[in-house]
Amino acid sequence: MLQLSEMPLRASELIKALEKRSAGAGGLVTFTGQVRPEAKSGSVSSLFLQAYSPMTENGIESAIAEAQCRWPLTAVSVAHRIGEMLPGDTIVFVGTASAHRRAAFEAADFLMDYLKTEAIFWKRESTSSGTNWIEPRAEDYSDASRWTEHK
Amino acid sequence: MTKLLYFGRLSDITGSAEETLTLPQDVSTAGELRAYLDLRFEAGGALLEPTVRIAVNNELCFDDMSLAGAEEIAFMPPVGGG
C-alpha cells in the first residue's frame, strides 16, 4: 500500500492501519523518518519535496513488489510526504509485516534505501543561509548497493 | 505542442518548472532537444550532464530516442538525497 500526501502524515494511524491488515503476521517493523532541524548549511526553516506522478508512484510500487518477492511479507505500507514541510514533520513511513522478524527488518531497510536513493523525489531545503536543492550523498548510494550484491 | 517539465534545480535555470513548446524542425531526438534547450536557456551545459535523465511520456529514455509522438518530456536531475 502506497500513499503520497501533501497533508501531514500520522505514524500512529499508519501503524494502526498496518496492524489491522497484517493481523496474525507475528512480526511488524515500522520506520518513521522526520525532517531534521539541522543541515550542513544551517538551521532548517522548511523543506520542499517534489515528485513526478505517476513515475514516482510506479517506481515505489516496483520496489514494494521486489521486497514482496524477496521476503515473505504479509503486508507492506509506504507513505511519503510531498510539498512543503517543517522540521519535525514526518516525511516518510515504512511498515512491513511478516511471520519472520528478520524478513520484516530487512524488507523495511531495503525499502528505506530505495526511497533515499532511487525514488523520484527532489528535495529543496531552506536554511538560515538560503535555499538549496539537495542531491544524494555518497553514503546513500553505498547503503543502497548493499542489496544488489546478493542478486 | 509538447509539454516540457524541469525538475529540481533545473527549474532555477529555466525559470519555470513547466512550459509548452512547439519543437523546432531540426530537433527530432531527446539528445537534440537537450542541446537546443541548453543553448536557449544559456544553461552552460547543465542540461547536457549525463546525470540529468530525460523521460518521454513517463518513460526514461536515451539521447537517441525519437521525439515523434512525445506529449510530455521531463528533464530529471539526480533524485533523492539525505
JSON list of C-alpha atoms in Angstrom, two decimals, chain A residues 36 50-55 58 115-124 131 133-137 140-141, chain B residues 5-12 17 53 55 57-60 72-82:
[
{"chain": "A", "resi": 36, "resn": "ARG", "atom": "CA", "xyz": [15.86, 17.19, 10.51]},
{"chain": "A", "resi": 50, "resn": "GLN", "atom": "CA", "xyz": [8.78, 17.43, -5.40]},
{"chain": "A", "resi": 51, "resn": "ALA", "atom": "CA", "xyz": [7.51, 14.20, -7.04]},
{"chain": "A", "resi": 52, "resn": "TYR", "atom": "CA", "xyz": [6.72, 13.34, -10.66]},
{"chain": "A", "resi": 53, "resn": "SER", "atom": "CA", "xyz": [3.45, 11.41, -10.90]},
{"chain": "A", "resi": 54, "resn": "PRO", "atom": "CA", "xyz": [2.96, 8.69, -11.98]},
{"chain": "A", "resi": 55, "resn": "MET", "atom": "CA", "xyz": [6.68, 7.85, -12.35]},
{"chain": "A", "resi": 58, "resn": "ASN", "atom": "CA", "xyz": [5.33, 3.43, -10.28]},
{"chain": "A", "resi": 115, "resn": "LEU", "atom": "CA", "xyz": [13.31, 5.68, -1.00]},
{"chain": "A", "resi": 116, "resn": "LYS", "atom": "CA", "xyz": [16.51, 7.55, -0.10]},
{"chain": "A", "resi": 117, "resn": "THR", "atom": "CA", "xyz": [18.44, 6.98, -3.32]},
{"chain": "A", "resi": 118, "resn": "GLU", "atom": "CA", "xyz": [16.27, 5.82, -6.21]},
{"chain": "A", "resi": 119, "resn": "ALA", "atom": "CA", "xyz": [12.76, 7.07, -5.57]},
{"chain": "A", "resi": 120, "resn": "ILE", "atom": "CA", "xyz": [11.88, 10.00, -7.79]},
{"chain": "A", "resi": 121, "resn": "PHE", "atom": "CA", "xyz": [11.89, 12.92, -5.39]},
{"chain": "A", "resi": 122, "resn": "TRP", "atom": "CA", "xyz": [13.68, 16.25, -5.49]},
{"chain": "A", "resi": 123, "resn": "LYS", "atom": "CA", "xyz": [14.35, 17.98, -2.21]},
{"chain": "A", "resi": 124, "resn": "ARG", "atom": "CA", "xyz": [14.83, 21.69, -1.58]},
{"chain": "A", "resi": 131, "resn": "THR", "atom": "CA", "xyz": [17.61, 27.80, -0.30]},
{"chain": "A", "resi": 133, "resn": "TRP", "atom": "CA", "xyz": [18.34, 21.72, -3.89]},
{"chain": "A", "resi": 134, "resn": "ILE", "atom": "CA", "xyz": [19.86, 18.65, -2.20]},
{"chain": "A", "resi": 135, "resn": "GLU", "atom": "CA", "xyz": [21.32, 15.75, -4.17]},
{"chain": "A", "resi": 136, "resn": "PRO", "atom": "CA", "xyz": [22.28, 12.31, -2.80]},
{"chain": "A", "resi": 137, "resn": "ARG", "atom": "CA", "xyz": [25.28, 11.82, -0.53]},
{"chain": "A", "resi": 140, "resn": "ASP", "atom": "CA", "xyz": [23.20, 6.94, 0.45]},
{"chain": "A", "resi": 141, "resn": "TYR", "atom": "CA", "xyz": [24.40, 5.15, -2.69]},
{"chain": "B", "resi": 5, "resn": "LEU", "atom": "CA", "xyz": [8.96, 19.73, -17.33]},
{"chain": "B", "resi": 6, "resn": "TYR", "atom": "CA", "xyz": [12.10, 20.80, -15.48]},
{"chain": "B", "resi": 7, "resn": "PHE", "atom": "CA", "xyz": [12.56, 19.19, -12.07]},
{"chain": "B", "resi": 8, "resn": "GLY", "atom": "CA", "xyz": [14.66, 20.06, -9.04]},
{"chain": "B", "resi": 9, "resn": "ARG", "atom": "CA", "xyz": [17.48, 22.55, -9.54]},
{"chain": "B", "resi": 10, "resn": "LEU", "atom": "CA", "xyz": [16.80, 22.71, -13.29]},
{"chain": "B", "resi": 11, "resn": "SER", "atom": "CA", "xyz": [13.77, 24.92, -12.71]},
{"chain": "B", "resi": 12, "resn": "ASP", "atom": "CA", "xyz": [16.11, 27.52, -11.17]},
{"chain": "B", "resi": 17, "resn": "ALA", "atom": "CA", "xyz": [9.03, 24.16, -13.82]},
{"chain": "B", "resi": 53, "resn": "ARG", "atom": "CA", "xyz": [17.91, 11.95, -17.38]},
{"chain": "B", "resi": 55, "resn": "ALA", "atom": "CA", "xyz": [11.70, 10.89, -19.66]},
{"chain": "B", "resi": 57, "resn": "ASN", "atom": "CA", "xyz": [5.72, 10.25, -21.89]},
{"chain": "B", "resi": 58, "resn": "ASN", "atom": "CA", "xyz": [6.73, 8.96, -18.42]},
{"chain": "B", "resi": 59, "resn": "GLU", "atom": "CA", "xyz": [9.43, 6.55, -19.67]},
{"chain": "B", "resi": 60, "resn": "LEU", "atom": "CA", "xyz": [13.14, 7.16, -19.15]},
{"chain": "B", "resi": 72, "resn": "GLU", "atom": "CA", "xyz": [5.36, 15.24, -22.22]},
{"chain": "B", "resi": 73, "resn": "ILE", "atom": "CA", "xyz": [9.13, 15.44, -21.85]},
{"chain": "B", "resi": 74, "resn": "ALA", "atom": "CA", "xyz": [10.73, 15.70, -18.41]},
{"chain": "B", "resi": 75, "resn": "PHE", "atom": "CA", "xyz": [14.28, 16.70, -17.52]},
{"chain": "B", "resi": 76, "resn": "MET", "atom": "CA", "xyz": [15.22, 14.92, -14.32]},
{"chain": "B", "resi": 77, "resn": "PRO", "atom": "CA", "xyz": [18.39, 15.73, -12.32]},
{"chain": "B", "resi": 78, "resn": "PRO", "atom": "CA", "xyz": [19.65, 13.16, -9.79]},
{"chain": "B", "resi": 79, "resn": "VAL", "atom": "CA", "xyz": [16.90, 12.18, -7.36]},
{"chain": "B", "resi": 80, "resn": "GLY", "atom": "CA", "xyz": [16.75, 11.56, -3.63]},
{"chain": "B", "resi": 81, "resn": "GLY", "atom": "CA", "xyz": [19.22, 12.90, -1.15]},
{"chain": "B", "resi": 82, "resn": "GLY", "atom": "CA", "xyz": [19.63, 12.63, 2.60]}
]
